[in-house]
Short mmCIF file of C-alpha atoms in Angstrom, two decimals:
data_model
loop_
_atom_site.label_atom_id
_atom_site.label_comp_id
_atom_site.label_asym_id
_atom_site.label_seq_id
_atom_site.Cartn_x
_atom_site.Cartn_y
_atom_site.Cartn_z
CA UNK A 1 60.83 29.28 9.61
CA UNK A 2 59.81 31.75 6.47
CA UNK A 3 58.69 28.61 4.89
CA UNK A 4 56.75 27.75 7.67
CA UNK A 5 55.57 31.51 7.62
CA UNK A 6 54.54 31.42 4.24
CA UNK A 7 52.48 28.57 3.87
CA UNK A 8 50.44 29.76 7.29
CA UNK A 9 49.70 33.02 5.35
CA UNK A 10 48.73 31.05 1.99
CA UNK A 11 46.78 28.64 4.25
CA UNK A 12 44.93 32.06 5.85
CA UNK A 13 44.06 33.22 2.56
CA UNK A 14 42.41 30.71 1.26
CA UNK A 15 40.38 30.59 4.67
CA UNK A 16 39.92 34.80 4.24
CA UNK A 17 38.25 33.47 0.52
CA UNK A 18 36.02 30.82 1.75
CA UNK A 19 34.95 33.01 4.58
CA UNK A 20 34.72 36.32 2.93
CA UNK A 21 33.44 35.72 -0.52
CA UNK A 22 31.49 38.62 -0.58
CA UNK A 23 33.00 41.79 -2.50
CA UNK A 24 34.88 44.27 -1.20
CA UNK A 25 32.82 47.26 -0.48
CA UNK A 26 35.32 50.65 -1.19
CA UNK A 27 34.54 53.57 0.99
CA UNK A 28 32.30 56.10 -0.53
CA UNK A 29 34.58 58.69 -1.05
CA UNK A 30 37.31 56.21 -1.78
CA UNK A 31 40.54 58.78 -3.39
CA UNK A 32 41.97 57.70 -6.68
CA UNK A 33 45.29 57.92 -5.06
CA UNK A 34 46.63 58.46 -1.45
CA UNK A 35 50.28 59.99 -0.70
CA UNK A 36 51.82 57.85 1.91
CA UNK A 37 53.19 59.89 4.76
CA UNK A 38 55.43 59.22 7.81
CA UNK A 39 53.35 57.24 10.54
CA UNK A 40 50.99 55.87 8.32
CA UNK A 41 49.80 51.88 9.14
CA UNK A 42 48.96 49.53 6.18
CA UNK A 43 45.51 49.25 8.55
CA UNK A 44 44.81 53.09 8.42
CA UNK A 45 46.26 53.38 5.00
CA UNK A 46 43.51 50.70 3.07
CA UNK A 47 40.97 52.36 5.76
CA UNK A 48 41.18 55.25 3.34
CA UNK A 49 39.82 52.59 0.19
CA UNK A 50 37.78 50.33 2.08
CA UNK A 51 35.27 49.81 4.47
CA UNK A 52 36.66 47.07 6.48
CA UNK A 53 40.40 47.87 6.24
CA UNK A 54 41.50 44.52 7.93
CA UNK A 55 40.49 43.10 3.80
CA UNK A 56 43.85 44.76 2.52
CA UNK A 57 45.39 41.77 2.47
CA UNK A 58 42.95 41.16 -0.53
CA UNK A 59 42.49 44.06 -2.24
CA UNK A 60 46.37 43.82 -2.67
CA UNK A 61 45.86 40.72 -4.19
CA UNK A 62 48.38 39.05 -2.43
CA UNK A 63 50.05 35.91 -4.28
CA UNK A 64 53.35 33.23 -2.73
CA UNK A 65 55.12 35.21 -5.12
CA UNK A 66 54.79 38.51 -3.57
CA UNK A 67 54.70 37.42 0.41
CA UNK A 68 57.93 35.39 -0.62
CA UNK A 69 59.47 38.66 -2.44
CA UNK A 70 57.42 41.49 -1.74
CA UNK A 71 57.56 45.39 -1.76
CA UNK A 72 57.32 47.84 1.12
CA UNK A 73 55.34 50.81 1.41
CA UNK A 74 57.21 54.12 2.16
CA UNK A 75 56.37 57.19 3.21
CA UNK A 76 56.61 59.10 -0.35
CA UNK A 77 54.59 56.34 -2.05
CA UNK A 78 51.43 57.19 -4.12
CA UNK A 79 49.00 54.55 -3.64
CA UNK A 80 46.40 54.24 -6.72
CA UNK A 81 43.08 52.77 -6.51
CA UNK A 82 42.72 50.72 -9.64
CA UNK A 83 39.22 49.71 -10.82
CA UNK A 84 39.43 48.95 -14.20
CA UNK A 85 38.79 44.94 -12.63
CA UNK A 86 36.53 43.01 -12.18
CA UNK A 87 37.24 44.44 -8.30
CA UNK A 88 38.99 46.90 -7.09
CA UNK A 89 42.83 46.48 -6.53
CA UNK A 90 45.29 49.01 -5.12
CA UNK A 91 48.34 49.61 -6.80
CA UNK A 92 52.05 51.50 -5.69
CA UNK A 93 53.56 54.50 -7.50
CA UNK A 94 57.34 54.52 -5.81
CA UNK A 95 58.79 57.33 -4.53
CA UNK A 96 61.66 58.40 -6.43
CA UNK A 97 63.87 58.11 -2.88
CA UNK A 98 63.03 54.10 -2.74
CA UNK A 99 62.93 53.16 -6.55
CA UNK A 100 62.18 54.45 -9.61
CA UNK A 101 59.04 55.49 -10.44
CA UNK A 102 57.05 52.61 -12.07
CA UNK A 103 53.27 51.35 -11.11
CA UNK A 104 53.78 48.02 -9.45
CA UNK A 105 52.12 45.69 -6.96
CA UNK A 106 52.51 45.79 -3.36
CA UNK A 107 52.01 43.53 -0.45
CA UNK A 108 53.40 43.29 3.26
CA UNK A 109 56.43 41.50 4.50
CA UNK A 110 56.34 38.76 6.90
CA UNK A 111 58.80 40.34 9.83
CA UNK A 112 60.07 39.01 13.33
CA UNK A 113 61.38 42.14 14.02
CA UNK A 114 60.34 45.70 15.55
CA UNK A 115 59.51 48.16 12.60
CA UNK A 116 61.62 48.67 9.71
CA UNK A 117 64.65 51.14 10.51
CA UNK A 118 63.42 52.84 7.23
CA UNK A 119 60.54 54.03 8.12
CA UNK A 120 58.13 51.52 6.18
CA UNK A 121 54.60 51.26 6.93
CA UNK A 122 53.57 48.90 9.70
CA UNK A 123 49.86 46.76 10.15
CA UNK A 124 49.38 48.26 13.30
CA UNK A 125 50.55 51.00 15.14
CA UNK A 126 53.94 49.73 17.03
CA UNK A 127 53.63 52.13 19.76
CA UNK A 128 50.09 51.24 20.98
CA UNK A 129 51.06 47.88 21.67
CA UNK A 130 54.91 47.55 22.53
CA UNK A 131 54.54 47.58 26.04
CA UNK A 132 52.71 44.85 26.14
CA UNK A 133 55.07 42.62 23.62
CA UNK A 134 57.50 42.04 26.39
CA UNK A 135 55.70 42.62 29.47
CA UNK A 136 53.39 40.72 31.49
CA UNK A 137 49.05 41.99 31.12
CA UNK A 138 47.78 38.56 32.42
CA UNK A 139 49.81 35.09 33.07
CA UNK A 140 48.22 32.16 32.33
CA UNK A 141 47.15 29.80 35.28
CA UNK A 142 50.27 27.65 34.80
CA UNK A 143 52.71 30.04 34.95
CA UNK A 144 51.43 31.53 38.16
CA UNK A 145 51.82 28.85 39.92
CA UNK A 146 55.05 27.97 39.21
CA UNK A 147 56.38 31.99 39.52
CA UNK A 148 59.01 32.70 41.83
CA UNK A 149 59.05 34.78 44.67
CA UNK A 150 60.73 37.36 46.17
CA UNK A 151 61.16 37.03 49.87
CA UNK A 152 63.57 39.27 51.43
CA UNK A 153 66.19 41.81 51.36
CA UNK A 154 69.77 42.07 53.19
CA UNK A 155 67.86 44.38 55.57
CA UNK A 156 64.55 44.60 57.27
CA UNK A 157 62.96 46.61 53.98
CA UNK A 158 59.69 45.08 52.45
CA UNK A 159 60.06 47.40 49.16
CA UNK A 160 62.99 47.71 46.95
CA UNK A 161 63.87 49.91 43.98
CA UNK A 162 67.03 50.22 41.33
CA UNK A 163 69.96 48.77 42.55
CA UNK A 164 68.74 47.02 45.52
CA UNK A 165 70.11 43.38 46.01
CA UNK A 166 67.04 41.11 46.82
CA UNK A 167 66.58 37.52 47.53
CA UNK A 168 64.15 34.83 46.01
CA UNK A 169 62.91 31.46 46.35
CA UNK A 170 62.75 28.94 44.36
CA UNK A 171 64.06 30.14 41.62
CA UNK A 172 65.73 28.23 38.79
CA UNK A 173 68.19 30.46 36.33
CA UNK A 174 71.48 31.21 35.51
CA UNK A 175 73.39 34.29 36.91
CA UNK A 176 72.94 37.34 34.34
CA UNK A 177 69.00 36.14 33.61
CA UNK A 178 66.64 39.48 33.65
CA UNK A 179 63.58 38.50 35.21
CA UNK A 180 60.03 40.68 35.64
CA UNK A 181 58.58 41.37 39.11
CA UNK A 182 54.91 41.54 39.04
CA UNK A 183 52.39 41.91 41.87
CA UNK A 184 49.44 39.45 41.51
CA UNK A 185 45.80 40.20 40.75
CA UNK A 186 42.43 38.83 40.13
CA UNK A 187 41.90 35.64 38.37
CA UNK A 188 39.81 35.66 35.57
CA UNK A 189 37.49 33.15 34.98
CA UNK A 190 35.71 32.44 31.50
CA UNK A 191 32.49 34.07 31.35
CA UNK A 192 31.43 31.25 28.69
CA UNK A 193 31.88 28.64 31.28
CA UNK A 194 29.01 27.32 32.72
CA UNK A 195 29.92 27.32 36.11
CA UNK A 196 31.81 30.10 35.99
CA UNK A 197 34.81 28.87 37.42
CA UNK A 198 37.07 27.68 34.81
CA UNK A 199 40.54 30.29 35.36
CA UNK A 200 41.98 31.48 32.24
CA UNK A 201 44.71 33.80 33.66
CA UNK A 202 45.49 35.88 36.45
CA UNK A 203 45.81 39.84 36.06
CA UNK A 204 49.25 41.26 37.28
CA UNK A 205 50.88 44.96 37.54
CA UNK A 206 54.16 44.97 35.89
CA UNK A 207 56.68 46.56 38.67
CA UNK A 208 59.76 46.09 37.21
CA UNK A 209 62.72 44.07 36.06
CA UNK A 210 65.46 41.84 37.84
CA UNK A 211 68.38 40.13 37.13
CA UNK A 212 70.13 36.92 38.80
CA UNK A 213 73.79 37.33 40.41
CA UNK A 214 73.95 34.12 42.40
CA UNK A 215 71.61 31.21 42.12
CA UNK A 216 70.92 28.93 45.21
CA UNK A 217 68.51 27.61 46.95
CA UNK A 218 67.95 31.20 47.71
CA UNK A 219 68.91 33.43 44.58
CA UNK A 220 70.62 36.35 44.78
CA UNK A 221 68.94 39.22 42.52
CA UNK A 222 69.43 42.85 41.40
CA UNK A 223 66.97 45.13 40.61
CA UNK A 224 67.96 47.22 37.70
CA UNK A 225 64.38 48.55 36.66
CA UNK A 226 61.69 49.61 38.69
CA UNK A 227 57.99 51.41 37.32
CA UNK A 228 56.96 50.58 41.00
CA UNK A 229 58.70 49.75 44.35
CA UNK A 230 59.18 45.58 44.22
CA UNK A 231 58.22 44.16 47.10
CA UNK A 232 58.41 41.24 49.46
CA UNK A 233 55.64 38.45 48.37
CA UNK A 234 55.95 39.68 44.51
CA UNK A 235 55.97 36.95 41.84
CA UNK A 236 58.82 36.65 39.53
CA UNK A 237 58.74 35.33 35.38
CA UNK A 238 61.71 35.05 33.36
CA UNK A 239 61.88 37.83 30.95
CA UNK A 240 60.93 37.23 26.87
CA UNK A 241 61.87 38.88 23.86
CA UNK A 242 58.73 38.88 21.96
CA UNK A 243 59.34 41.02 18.84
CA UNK A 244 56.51 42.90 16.87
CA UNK A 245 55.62 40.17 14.19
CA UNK A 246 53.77 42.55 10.97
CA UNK A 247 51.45 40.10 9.90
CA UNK A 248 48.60 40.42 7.52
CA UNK A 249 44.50 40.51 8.99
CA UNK A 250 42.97 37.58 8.62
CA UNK A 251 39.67 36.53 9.88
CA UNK A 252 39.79 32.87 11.99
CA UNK A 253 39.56 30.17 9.80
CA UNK A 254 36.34 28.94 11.75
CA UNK A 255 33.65 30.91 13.45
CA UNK A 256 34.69 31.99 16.22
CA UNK A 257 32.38 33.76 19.74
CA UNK A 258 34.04 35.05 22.76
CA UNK A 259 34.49 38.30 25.02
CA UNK A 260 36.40 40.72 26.69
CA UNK A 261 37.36 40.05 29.96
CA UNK A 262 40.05 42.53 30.90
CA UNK A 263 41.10 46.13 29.93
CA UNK A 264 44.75 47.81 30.43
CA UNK A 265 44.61 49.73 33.06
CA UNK A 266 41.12 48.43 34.96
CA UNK A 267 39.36 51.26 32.49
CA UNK A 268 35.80 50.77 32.07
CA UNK A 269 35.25 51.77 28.97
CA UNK A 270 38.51 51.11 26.09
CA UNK A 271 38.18 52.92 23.31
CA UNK A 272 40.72 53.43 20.04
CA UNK A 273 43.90 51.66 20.52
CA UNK A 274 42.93 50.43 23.85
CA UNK A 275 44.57 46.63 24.38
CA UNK A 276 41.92 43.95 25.59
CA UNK A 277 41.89 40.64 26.85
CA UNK A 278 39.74 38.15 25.30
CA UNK A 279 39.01 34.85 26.25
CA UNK A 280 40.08 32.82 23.30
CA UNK A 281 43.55 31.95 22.21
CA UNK A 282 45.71 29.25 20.35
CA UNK A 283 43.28 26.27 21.63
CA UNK A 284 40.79 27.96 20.21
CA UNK A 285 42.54 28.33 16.53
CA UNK A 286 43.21 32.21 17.33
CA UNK A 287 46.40 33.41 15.95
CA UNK A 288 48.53 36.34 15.66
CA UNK A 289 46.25 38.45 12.80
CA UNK A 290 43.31 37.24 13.86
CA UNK A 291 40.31 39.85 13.30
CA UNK A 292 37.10 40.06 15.65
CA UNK A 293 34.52 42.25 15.45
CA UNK A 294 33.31 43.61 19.23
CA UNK A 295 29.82 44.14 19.84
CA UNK A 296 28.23 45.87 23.09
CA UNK A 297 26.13 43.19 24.70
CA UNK A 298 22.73 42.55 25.52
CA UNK A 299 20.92 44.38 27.90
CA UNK A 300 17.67 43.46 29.05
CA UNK A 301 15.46 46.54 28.69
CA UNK A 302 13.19 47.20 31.90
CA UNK A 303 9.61 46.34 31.46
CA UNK A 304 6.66 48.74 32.41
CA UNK A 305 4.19 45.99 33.64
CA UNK A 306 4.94 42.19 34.60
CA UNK A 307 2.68 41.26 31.14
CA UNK A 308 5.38 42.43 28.88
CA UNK A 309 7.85 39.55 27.64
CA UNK A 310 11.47 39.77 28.62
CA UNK A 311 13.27 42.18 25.84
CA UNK A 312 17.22 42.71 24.95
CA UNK A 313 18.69 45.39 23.20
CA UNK A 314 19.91 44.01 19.69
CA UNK A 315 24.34 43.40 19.19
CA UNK A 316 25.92 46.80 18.36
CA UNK A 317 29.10 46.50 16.89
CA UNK A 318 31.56 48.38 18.60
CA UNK A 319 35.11 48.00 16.67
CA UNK A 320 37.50 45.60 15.21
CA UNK A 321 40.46 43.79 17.49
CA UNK A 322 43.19 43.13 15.95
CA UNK A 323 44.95 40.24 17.80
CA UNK A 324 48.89 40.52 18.34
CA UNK A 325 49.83 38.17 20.80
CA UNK A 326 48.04 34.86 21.78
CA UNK A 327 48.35 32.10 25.02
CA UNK A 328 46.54 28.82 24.98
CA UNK A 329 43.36 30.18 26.53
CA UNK A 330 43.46 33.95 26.02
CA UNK A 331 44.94 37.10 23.92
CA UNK A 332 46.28 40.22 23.42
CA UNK A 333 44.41 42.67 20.91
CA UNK A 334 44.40 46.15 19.84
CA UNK A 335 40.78 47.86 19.24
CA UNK A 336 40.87 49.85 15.92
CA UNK A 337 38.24 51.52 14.46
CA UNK A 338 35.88 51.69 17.51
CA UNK A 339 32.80 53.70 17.12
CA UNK A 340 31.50 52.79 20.86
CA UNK A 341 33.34 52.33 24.21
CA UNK A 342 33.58 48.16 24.74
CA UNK A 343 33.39 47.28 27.93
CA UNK A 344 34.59 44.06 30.15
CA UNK A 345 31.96 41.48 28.93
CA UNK A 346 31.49 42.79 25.92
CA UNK A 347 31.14 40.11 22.38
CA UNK A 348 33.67 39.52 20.17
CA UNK A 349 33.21 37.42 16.75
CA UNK A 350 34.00 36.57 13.57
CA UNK A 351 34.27 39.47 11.73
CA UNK A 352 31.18 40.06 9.33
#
């Protein structure tokens, strides 16, 4: 698996060169150095040096060497903007609490778990998107279909909360499974499709979480978690540990067009550290990393007489998304930097 790991990242870095060959542009009041403190994301921390922050991978001049044995970044660290280059690099003055003090070269660790129980520096921040790592936001079409369902309680009840015993159908598990209740939305069909009918997912509400005593034809559950009263008719998935995976921005190793089509939470306008729904995923060689700028689309701007041609206000970009978790047809992703609300419907590319 870390070899496997590896070779993805050097295999997104040469795709980060041969899409991004331009130089990195620093911020114009880039600091010499920058005092790492307690909260701090590698993200927000290169946002300080450069002008598109999701580049740190770069401007760390990552190497196998370093992604197979690299360095953390604590809070205590000094990091030094070096420009005696060619380009700029960044440097890492240690705290005197992780190492002795010594200028040396930094660059992210691979992880498959949450954050680092000593406090080191993240991508992203971890509490914008954890409840969403393990918890259902949309369910792909497949999935759906197949959930189970609850259908009725040892009593004439239609709504159950912690520590009722339920009963579901069809159902296929082992006693001591967890599984999450969710109540059932509105599809959402690809915007991009010309016949706007092609489902890519279905929207649910996370109520709660479940777990098997008895399996049968009709399973006996217990609910153990509730955020909302489970009730009869809600749709059942087995429960996943997805851990918070730090890996490096990349851009997509082709170009890549697609758009929002969901917000958490039904809001109309997501702003910073908003998660989004976009309507490209793994088939569509999105990964976890994966960097796209959002733009607010078109609008066609109302005329003043018949004569006048049909005009559209020009793409305004609106963030970055930072993708974290990916299906076959859609993903997850975090908005960072966003100057403007985005909006359902709303552009996302390649990053430029």
């Amino acid at each position: 698996m870390r070899k496997t790991i590896i070779s993805l990242l050097l295999a997104l870095g040469a795709g980060i060169g041969s899409v991004q060959a331009d130089t990195l542009a620093l911020q114009q009041d880039a600091p010499e150095r920058y005092v790492v403190v307690k909260g701090d994301t590698l993200w927000g921390i290169s946002g300080h040096f450069l002008k598109q922050p999701w580049r740190w991978p770069e401007i760390w001049k990552l190497n196998k060497d370093e992604i197979k044995n690299p360095h953390w970044i604590y809070p205590g660290d000094v990091v030094i903007l070096d420009r005696s280059g060619d380009s700029p690099r960044l440097k890492l003055l240690k705290s005197d609490k992780v190492a002795n003090r010594g200028v040396v070269k930094v660059g992210p660790r691979v992880r498959s778990t949450q954050i680092d129980e000593n406090g080191a520096a993240p991508s992203i921040p971890y509490a914008a998107i954890e409840p969403f790592l393990n918890k259902p936001l949309v369910i792909d079409p497949e999935s759906f279909k197949a959930a189970p369902r609850v259908a009725a309680g040892p009593d004439s009840r239609v709504l159950f909360a912690n520590g009722d015993r339920i009963y579901a159908v069809d159902l296929k598990g082992e006693p001591g499974d967890t599984w999450q209740a969710f109540r059932p939305g509105q599809p959402l069909t690809d915007p991009d499709d010309p016949d706007g009918k092609r489902v890519i997912g279905y929207q649910v509400d996370y109520l709660g979480d479940v777990r098997m005593e008895k399996d049968g034809d009709v399973s006996t559950l217990r609910v153990v978690s509730t955020r909302e009263e489970i009730g009869v008719g809600s749709r059942l998935i087995r429960a996943t540990d997805a851990p918070f995976i730090n890996y490096a921005p990349h851009a997509p190793l082709q170009p890549l067009n697609g758009r929002v089509v969901s917000a958490y939470g039904g809001v109309a306008e997501a702003g910073q550290y908003t998660t989004v729904v976009v309507n490209r995923g793994s088939e569509a060689g999105v990964d976890i990393g994966t960097v796209l700028n959002t733009y607010k689309r078109e609008r066609l701007i109302k005329k003043e007489s018949s004569a006048e041609p049909d005009r559209f206000t020009p793409p305004e970009k609106s963030g970055n998304l930072f993708v974290y978790r990916v299906f076959p047809k859609f993903s997850y992703g975090l908005l960072l930097d966003s100057t403007l609300p985005v909006n359902v419907g709303d552009d996302v590319k390649s990053p430029s």
